[in-house]
PDB file of C-alpha atoms in Angstrom:
ATOM      1  CA  UNK A 206       0.000   0.000   0.000  1.00 60.00           C
ATOM      2  CA  UNK A 207       1.617   3.236  -1.116  1.00 81.00           C
ATOM      3  CA  UNK A 208       1.249   6.283   1.077  1.00 84.00           C
ATOM      4  CA  UNK A 209       2.088   9.957   0.798  1.00 90.00           C
ATOM      5  CA  UNK A 210       3.460  12.075   3.597  1.00 91.00           C
ATOM      6  CA  UNK A 211       3.225  15.830   4.197  1.00 92.00           C
ATOM      7  CA  UNK A 212       5.905  17.229   6.496  1.00 94.00           C
ATOM      8  CA  UNK A 213       4.944  18.910   9.743  1.00 94.00           C
ATOM      9  CA  UNK A 214       7.215  20.422  12.369  1.00 95.00           C
ATOM     10  CA  UNK A 215      10.222  18.788  13.981  1.00 96.00           C
ATOM     11  CA  UNK A 216      12.999  19.271  16.511  1.00 95.00           C
ATOM     12  CA  UNK A 217      16.151  17.737  17.873  1.00 94.00           C
ATOM     13  CA  UNK A 218      16.008  15.849  21.164  1.00 93.00           C
ATOM     14  CA  UNK A 219      19.377  14.517  22.266  1.00 92.00           C
ATOM     15  CA  UNK A 220      20.940  12.442  19.492  1.00 92.00           C
ATOM     16  CA  UNK A 221      17.718  12.232  17.424  1.00 93.00           C
ATOM     17  CA  UNK A 222      15.765  14.528  15.128  1.00 94.00           C
ATOM     18  CA  UNK A 223      12.022  13.893  15.391  1.00 95.00           C
ATOM     19  CA  UNK A 224       9.698  15.149  12.677  1.00 96.00           C
ATOM     20  CA  UNK A 225       5.945  14.832  12.315  1.00 97.00           C
ATOM     21  CA  UNK A 226       4.406  13.757   9.008  1.00 96.00           C
ATOM     22  CA  UNK A 227       0.751  13.564   7.978  1.00 94.00           C
ATOM     23  CA  UNK A 228      -0.137  10.344   6.128  1.00 94.00           C
ATOM     24  CA  UNK A 229      -2.377  10.337   3.048  1.00 93.00           C
ATOM     25  CA  UNK A 230      -3.464   7.525   0.760  1.00 91.00           C
ATOM     26  CA  UNK A 231      -2.878   7.955  -2.998  1.00 87.00           C
ATOM     27  CA  UNK A 232      -5.476  10.213  -4.560  1.00 84.00           C
ATOM     28  CA  UNK A 233      -7.033  11.111  -1.195  1.00 81.00           C
ATOM     29  CA  UNK A 234      -7.273  14.654   0.138  1.00 82.00           C
ATOM     30  CA  UNK A 235      -8.168  13.707   3.704  1.00 88.00           C
ATOM     31  CA  UNK A 236      -5.420  12.636   6.094  1.00 92.00           C
ATOM     32  CA  UNK A 237      -5.415   9.068   7.426  1.00 94.00           C
ATOM     33  CA  UNK A 238      -2.893   9.483  10.229  1.00 95.00           C
ATOM     34  CA  UNK A 239       0.139  11.122  11.753  1.00 96.00           C
ATOM     35  CA  UNK A 240       3.573   9.584  12.199  1.00 96.00           C
ATOM     36  CA  UNK A 241       6.735  10.681  13.951  1.00 97.00           C
ATOM     37  CA  UNK A 242       9.930   9.921  12.037  1.00 96.00           C
ATOM     38  CA  UNK A 243      13.017   9.633  14.239  1.00 95.00           C
ATOM     39  CA  UNK A 244      16.389  10.213  12.565  1.00 92.00           C
ATOM     40  CA  UNK A 245      19.788   9.587  14.159  1.00 90.00           C
ATOM     41  CA  UNK A 246      21.773  12.857  14.071  1.00 88.00           C
ATOM     42  CA  UNK A 247      25.015  10.997  13.219  1.00 85.00           C
ATOM     43  CA  UNK A 248      23.352   9.388  10.193  1.00 82.00           C
ATOM     44  CA  UNK A 249      22.078  12.772   9.016  1.00 78.00           C
ATOM     45  CA  UNK A 250      25.554  14.286   9.369  1.00 70.00           C
ATOM     46  CA  UNK A 251      27.340  11.438   7.549  1.00 66.00           C
ATOM     47  CA  UNK A 252      24.803  11.334   4.697  1.00 57.00           C
ATOM     48  CA  UNK A 253      25.785  14.875   3.713  1.00 59.00           C
ATOM     49  CA  UNK A 254      29.552  14.218   3.384  1.00 59.00           C
ATOM     50  CA  UNK A 255      31.922  12.064   1.411  1.00 52.00           C
ATOM     51  CA  UNK A 256      30.886   8.937  -0.506  1.00 57.00           C
ATOM     52  CA  UNK A 257      27.613   8.754   1.469  1.00 56.00           C
ATOM     53  CA  UNK A 258      26.473  12.130   0.081  1.00 61.00           C
ATOM     54  CA  UNK A 259      22.832  11.804  -0.886  1.00 63.00           C
ATOM     55  CA  UNK A 260      22.486   8.454   0.870  1.00 68.00           C
ATOM     56  CA  UNK A 261      19.017   7.331   1.880  1.00 77.00           C
ATOM     57  CA  UNK A 262      18.327   7.209   5.594  1.00 81.00           C
ATOM     58  CA  UNK A 263      15.461   5.126   6.909  1.00 85.00           C
ATOM     59  CA  UNK A 264      14.065   6.668  10.078  1.00 92.00           C
ATOM     60  CA  UNK A 265      12.275   4.841  12.867  1.00 93.00           C
ATOM     61  CA  UNK A 266       8.540   5.457  12.333  1.00 94.00           C
ATOM     62  CA  UNK A 267       6.006   5.750  15.145  1.00 95.00           C
ATOM     63  CA  UNK A 268       2.356   5.806  14.070  1.00 95.00           C
ATOM     64  CA  UNK A 269       0.203   7.881  16.396  1.00 96.00           C
ATOM     65  CA  UNK A 270      -3.279   6.631  17.324  1.00 95.00           C
ATOM     66  CA  UNK A 271      -5.958   8.375  15.280  1.00 95.00           C
ATOM     67  CA  UNK A 272      -9.010  10.131  16.644  1.00 95.00           C
ATOM     68  CA  UNK A 273     -11.940  11.850  14.896  1.00 94.00           C
ATOM     69  CA  UNK A 274     -13.914  14.189  17.208  1.00 91.00           C
ATOM     70  CA  UNK A 275     -17.648  13.411  17.688  1.00 88.00           C
ATOM     71  CA  UNK A 276     -18.757  16.064  15.177  1.00 83.00           C
ATOM     72  CA  UNK A 277     -17.028  14.149  12.374  1.00 85.00           C
ATOM     73  CA  UNK A 278     -14.718  15.459   9.697  1.00 88.00           C
ATOM     74  CA  UNK A 279     -11.046  14.624   9.617  1.00 91.00           C
ATOM     75  CA  UNK A 280      -8.961  13.082  12.339  1.00 94.00           C
ATOM     76  CA  UNK A 281      -6.800  15.369  14.473  1.00 95.00           C
ATOM     77  CA  UNK A 282      -3.497  15.889  12.656  1.00 94.00           C
ATOM     78  CA  UNK A 283      -0.717  16.387  15.219  1.00 97.00           C
ATOM     79  CA  UNK A 284       2.624  18.127  14.741  1.00 96.00           C
ATOM     80  CA  UNK A 285       1.637  21.098  12.591  1.00 93.00           C
ATOM     81  CA  UNK A 286       3.695  23.162  15.054  1.00 95.00           C
ATOM     82  CA  UNK A 287       5.864  22.282  18.051  1.00 96.00           C
ATOM     83  CA  UNK A 288       7.220  24.491  20.816  1.00 95.00           C
ATOM     84  CA  UNK A 289       9.755  23.473  23.445  1.00 94.00           C
ATOM     85  CA  UNK A 290       9.322  25.227  26.788  1.00 93.00           C
ATOM     86  CA  UNK A 291      11.835  23.961  29.327  1.00 92.00           C
ATOM     87  CA  UNK A 292      11.533  20.172  29.477  1.00 94.00           C
ATOM     88  CA  UNK A 293       8.035  20.164  27.952  1.00 96.00           C
ATOM     89  CA  UNK A 294       7.074  19.940  24.294  1.00 97.00           C
ATOM     90  CA  UNK A 295       3.783  21.536  23.205  1.00 97.00           C
ATOM     91  CA  UNK A 296       2.332  19.872  20.103  1.00 97.00           C
ATOM     92  CA  UNK A 297      -0.240  21.736  18.024  1.00 94.00           C
ATOM     93  CA  UNK A 298      -2.631  20.011  15.685  1.00 94.00           C
ATOM     94  CA  UNK A 299      -5.578  20.755  13.428  1.00 92.00           C
ATOM     95  CA  UNK A 300      -8.858  19.135  12.512  1.00 92.00           C
ATOM     96  CA  UNK A 301     -11.452  19.980   9.891  1.00 88.00           C
ATOM     97  CA  UNK A 302     -15.049  19.375  10.994  1.00 81.00           C
ATOM     98  CA  UNK A 303     -16.177  19.442   7.360  1.00 73.00           C
ATOM     99  CA  UNK A 304     -15.376  20.684   3.845  1.00 66.00           C
ATOM    100  CA  UNK A 305     -13.615  24.029   3.495  1.00 61.00           C
ATOM    101  CA  UNK A 306     -10.741  25.713   5.289  1.00 54.00           C
ATOM    102  CA  UNK A 307     -12.383  26.278   8.691  1.00 64.00           C
ATOM    103  CA  UNK A 308     -10.105  24.258  10.934  1.00 83.00           C
ATOM    104  CA  UNK A 309      -9.993  23.693  14.671  1.00 88.00           C
ATOM    105  CA  UNK A 310      -6.697  23.979  16.555  1.00 90.00           C
ATOM    106  CA  UNK A 311      -5.762  21.379  19.194  1.00 94.00           C
ATOM    107  CA  UNK A 312      -2.968  21.289  21.766  1.00 95.00           C
ATOM    108  CA  UNK A 313      -1.108  18.544  23.613  1.00 98.00           C
ATOM    109  CA  UNK A 314       1.941  18.532  25.875  1.00 98.00           C
ATOM    110  CA  UNK A 315       4.503  15.901  26.791  1.00 98.00           C
ATOM    111  CA  UNK A 316       7.904  15.679  28.494  1.00 97.00           C
ATOM    112  CA  UNK A 317      10.568  16.095  25.775  1.00 94.00           C
ATOM    113  CA  UNK A 318      12.073  12.685  26.541  1.00 93.00           C
ATOM    114  CA  UNK A 319       8.747  10.955  25.754  1.00 95.00           C
ATOM    115  CA  UNK A 320       7.602  12.786  22.601  1.00 94.00           C
ATOM    116  CA  UNK A 321       7.179   9.574  20.573  1.00 92.00           C
ATOM    117  CA  UNK A 322       5.180   7.895  23.380  1.00 94.00           C
ATOM    118  CA  UNK A 323       1.609   9.137  22.997  1.00 94.00           C
ATOM    119  CA  UNK A 324       0.657   7.472  26.301  1.00 96.00           C
ATOM    120  CA  UNK A 325       2.672  10.245  27.999  1.00 97.00           C
ATOM    121  CA  UNK A 326       0.851  13.033  26.133  1.00 98.00           C
ATOM    122  CA  UNK A 327      -1.694  15.225  27.886  1.00 98.00           C
ATOM    123  CA  UNK A 328      -4.386  16.880  25.804  1.00 98.00           C
ATOM    124  CA  UNK A 329      -5.894  20.299  26.374  1.00 97.00           C
ATOM    125  CA  UNK A 330      -9.455  19.584  27.565  1.00 97.00           C
ATOM    126  CA  UNK A 331     -10.727  23.168  27.913  1.00 94.00           C
ATOM    127  CA  UNK A 332     -10.966  25.454  30.914  1.00 93.00           C
ATOM    128  CA  UNK A 333      -7.259  25.126  31.723  1.00 93.00           C
ATOM    129  CA  UNK A 334      -7.569  21.343  32.221  1.00 97.00           C
ATOM    130  CA  UNK A 335      -5.370  18.612  30.715  1.00 98.00           C
ATOM    131  CA  UNK A 336      -6.526  15.031  30.090  1.00 98.00           C
ATOM    132  CA  UNK A 337      -4.689  11.759  29.514  1.00 97.00           C
ATOM    133  CA  UNK A 338      -6.999  10.668  26.667  1.00 96.00           C
ATOM    134  CA  UNK A 339      -7.082  12.106  23.152  1.00 96.00           C
ATOM    135  CA  UNK A 340     -10.873  11.773  23.060  1.00 96.00           C
ATOM    136  CA  UNK A 341     -11.013  14.434  25.814  1.00 96.00           C
ATOM    137  CA  UNK A 342      -9.170  16.980  23.633  1.00 96.00           C
ATOM    138  CA  UNK A 343     -11.035  20.217  22.967  1.00 94.00           C
ATOM    139  CA  UNK A 344     -10.193  22.874  20.359  1.00 92.00           C
ATOM    140  CA  UNK A 345      -8.263  25.885  21.654  1.00 90.00           C
ATOM    141  CA  UNK A 346      -9.167  29.451  20.738  1.00 77.00           C
ATOM    142  CA  UNK A 347     -12.973  29.487  20.648  1.00 68.00           C
ATOM    143  CA  UNK A 348     -14.117  30.633  17.231  1.00 68.00           C
ATOM    144  CA  UNK A 349     -10.548  30.655  15.874  1.00 72.00           C
ATOM    145  CA  UNK A 350     -10.368  29.174  12.383  1.00 75.00           C
ATOM    146  CA  UNK A 351      -6.856  28.297  11.267  1.00 78.00           C
ATOM    147  CA  UNK A 352      -5.083  27.109   8.148  1.00 77.00           C
ATOM    148  CA  UNK A 353      -3.104  23.841   8.113  1.00 77.00           C
ATOM    149  CA  UNK A 354       0.138  25.782   7.562  1.00 80.00           C
ATOM    150  CA  UNK A 355       0.762  27.671  10.776  1.00 86.00           C
ATOM    151  CA  UNK A 356       3.639  28.222  13.172  1.00 89.00           C
ATOM    152  CA  UNK A 357       3.756  28.776  16.913  1.00 92.00           C
ATOM    153  CA  UNK A 358       6.505  30.733  18.627  1.00 91.00           C
ATOM    154  CA  UNK A 359       7.162  31.955  22.136  1.00 89.00           C
ATOM    155  CA  UNK A 360       7.754  35.723  22.204  1.00 91.00           C
ATOM    156  CA  UNK A 361       7.395  38.379  24.900  1.00 91.00           C
ATOM    157  CA  UNK A 362       6.298  35.767  27.451  1.00 90.00           C
ATOM    158  CA  UNK A 363       3.403  34.460  25.326  1.00 91.00           C
ATOM    159  CA  UNK A 364       2.815  31.791  22.719  1.00 89.00           C
ATOM    160  CA  UNK A 365       1.783  33.145  19.297  1.00 91.00           C
ATOM    161  CA  UNK A 366       0.078  31.246  16.474  1.00 88.00           C
ATOM    162  CA  UNK A 367       1.126  32.816  13.164  1.00 90.00           C
ATOM    163  CA  UNK A 368      -0.529  32.075   9.841  1.00 85.00           C
ATOM    164  CA  UNK A 369      -1.310  33.480   6.434  1.00 80.00           C
ATOM    165  CA  UNK A 370      -4.634  35.320   6.696  1.00 73.00           C
ATOM    166  CA  UNK A 371      -7.548  34.452   4.468  1.00 67.00           C
ATOM    167  CA  UNK A 372      -6.002  31.518   2.642  1.00 63.00           C
ATOM    168  CA  UNK A 373      -3.877  31.074  -0.443  1.00 65.00           C
ATOM    169  CA  UNK A 374      -2.830  34.276  -2.198  1.00 72.00           C
ATOM    170  CA  UNK A 375      -3.683  36.668   0.609  1.00 75.00           C
ATOM    171  CA  UNK A 376      -0.660  38.862   1.456  1.00 82.00           C
ATOM    172  CA  UNK A 377      -1.685  39.341   5.106  1.00 83.00           C
ATOM    173  CA  UNK A 378      -0.172  37.522   8.084  1.00 87.00           C
ATOM    174  CA  UNK A 379      -2.170  37.068  11.319  1.00 86.00           C
ATOM    175  CA  UNK A 380      -0.743  36.419  14.785  1.00 87.00           C
ATOM    176  CA  UNK A 381      -2.947  35.191  17.632  1.00 85.00           C
ATOM    177  CA  UNK A 382      -1.779  35.110  21.276  1.00 86.00           C
TER     178      UNK A 382
END
């Protein structure tokens, strides 16, 4: 079964680079899952030098459990943006409740050392609460509709979601605290 992958965010943790990818089936526009690819930093460094230049590296792949919220639509796609804050990683995701670009934003957190272990993740459940189960996850930013291509940064003591406003071709950039 051939699959396609769309790259999400990634970061280095110790001797590994972990990167999120959204899985799609051929010809399908709806995602079917999220994976975390784990690359050894030494392999990445050696593949760019000498006779190994351009060598193929096969990462370790961790498939994340899928979940579609009760309202239907797509599953939650994790890893669109990642922010490290101390020893904690915040993982942002998106979900489309139906056709169109109106997307919900989701948030999870996990100790950096356990990023690839979804059992260690805690999901934002609304009202400042965190839950151990993905099916308790609630969208963040009531009424906020996002695009799948967004970034999150920490600046001036706050987290900011930054995206292109109004979809493809719009020259405006929006930032939401």
